[in-house]
Amino acid sequence: MNVYDSGRMADTLAPLGYRQIDGPEGADMVILNTCHIREKAAEKVYSDLGRLRLLKEAAEAEGEQMIIAVAGCLAQAEGAEIMRRAPAVDMVFGPQSYHRLPEMIARATRSAGTRVLDTEFPVAPKFDFLPATEGPVAPAAFLTVQEGCDKFCAFCVVPYTRGAEYSRPVADIEAEARRLVAGGAVEITLLGQNVNAYHGEGARGQCWGLGSLVRRLAEISGLKRLRYTTSHPRDMDDDLIAAHGEVPQLMPFLHLPVQSGADSVLAAMNRQHSADDYLRLVARIRAACPNIELSSDFIVGFPGESDRDFDATMNLISRVGFVQAYSFKYSPRPGTPAASVENQVEAAVKAERLAHLQELLNRQQLEFNQTCVGRQIPILLERDGRRPGQRVGRSPYMQAVHVDVPEGEIGRIVEVDIVSAGPNSLGGRLMSVNNKLEKGIATAE
Ligand code: SAH
Ligand code: SF4
């Protein structure tokens, strides 16, 4: 979502004459778009700010100005603290203020030393004020359809930093999707902190769920792949599950975070589902779409998690079989309920559990990758690889695939024979482009 937000900030700044460059050296303005989900992400910002201060001082010594801005969820949560700890910072603004960037810049540049802090949750949604993306778009694009969250899981900062749940109207999303496709997008990933809680205004003022939205977007000619992330198990409704079996553009891959396999931990997390609910849900999804594969998020060492609870998580992983996953040590976040409870798990125990969990998840991922060898899989070519003539694309299951192809094929979906598999990617041989047989082999990493 931050990648998408950064793009929209660039859209807002383009009319002022700003364009994106590759690094902070020589920039008129540097915006750090931050994350607050775990402590590590937050600490990184303060060390980056230390380095940027030196660049700013060097620029000022040359008579140049460099605006330093901090955006995103850390800015929302710790705006005043950032201002205090990092005096070189000129602007701090939260995720709901991006459309006000031009006026913030005007304030910051009008007189030297003016600092701007904007962490309001505006009444009118920012999407109504953000300009449309112009020009070329990457083959695999993002589109935010929903923001914020009302679920209040006990570990999570999102409801505090991104605010209450908001769904964009279907017509706005469709218009943006059409613009993305016209600009070159072949695949769109619909984004939301809780994307399947989507309930936007549809045709004739009716409320549409994510399944209806997906079906509508699948009608856009040239849009070959649709994905959505991140889903909550409680919001997988029948229509969305059915869409997986009925909409060919909807990729057979679903990121469905479970966090833990222990009911007592799930209850303490306020996830509002049990491990068994999750397993039954997975069975329903697989019945609707037999070739679907799943990925998930896990937190180990949530307060009160016992060895038996952890074993229950390992057991759930073994039963489901995930082809990818993100896993984290529980990180206490200021202001969230779980941060202040007594029974925190020791750091060493968390580290040991995470290592065990990741060993199992990595094994499952490699095993799945190996089952792909010998199969012919459609790959969306997204970018150049490291070697000349090599491209990197994505399979329907989000695996990175390295393949040798001629120039100019980025943005195409090509049939690839998978010839090798590594833990994180596949290697393939191109089968056909426009029915012409081409050659090329790449090795998995
Ligand atoms: N809305 C999604 C998750 C969004 S946050 C859901 O409900 O599942 C992305 C992931 O970050 C979470 O799934 C969780 O695994 C992890 N995460 C969030 N807060 C965390 C914390 N305090 N400590 C460790 N991991 C956390
Ligand atoms: Fe955070 Fe997801 Fe829970 Fe919302 S549903 S509070 S975003 S983990």
Tab-separated table of C-alpha atoms in Angstrom, residues 149-156 159-160 163 269-272 337:
chain	number	residue	atom	x	y	z
A	149	CYS	CA	-9.733	-1.127	9.665
A	150	ASP	CA	-12.409	-1.482	12.351
A	151	LYS	CA	-11.269	-4.899	13.591
A	152	PHE	CA	-8.851	-3.840	16.345
A	153	CYS	CA	-6.746	-6.978	16.634
A	154	ALA	CA	-4.959	-6.649	19.969
A	155	PHE	CA	-1.458	-6.416	18.411
A	156	CYS	CA	-2.136	-4.076	15.513
A	159	PRO	CA	-6.903	1.037	13.109
A	160	TYR	CA	-5.049	3.874	14.861
A	163	GLY	CA	-8.242	5.132	10.735
A	269	MET	CA	-5.609	-11.467	19.585
A	270	ASN	CA	-9.288	-10.592	19.016
A	271	ARG	CA	-9.201	-12.322	15.622
A	272	GLN	CA	-12.783	-13.531	16.105
A	337	PRO	CA	-3.946	-3.562	24.038
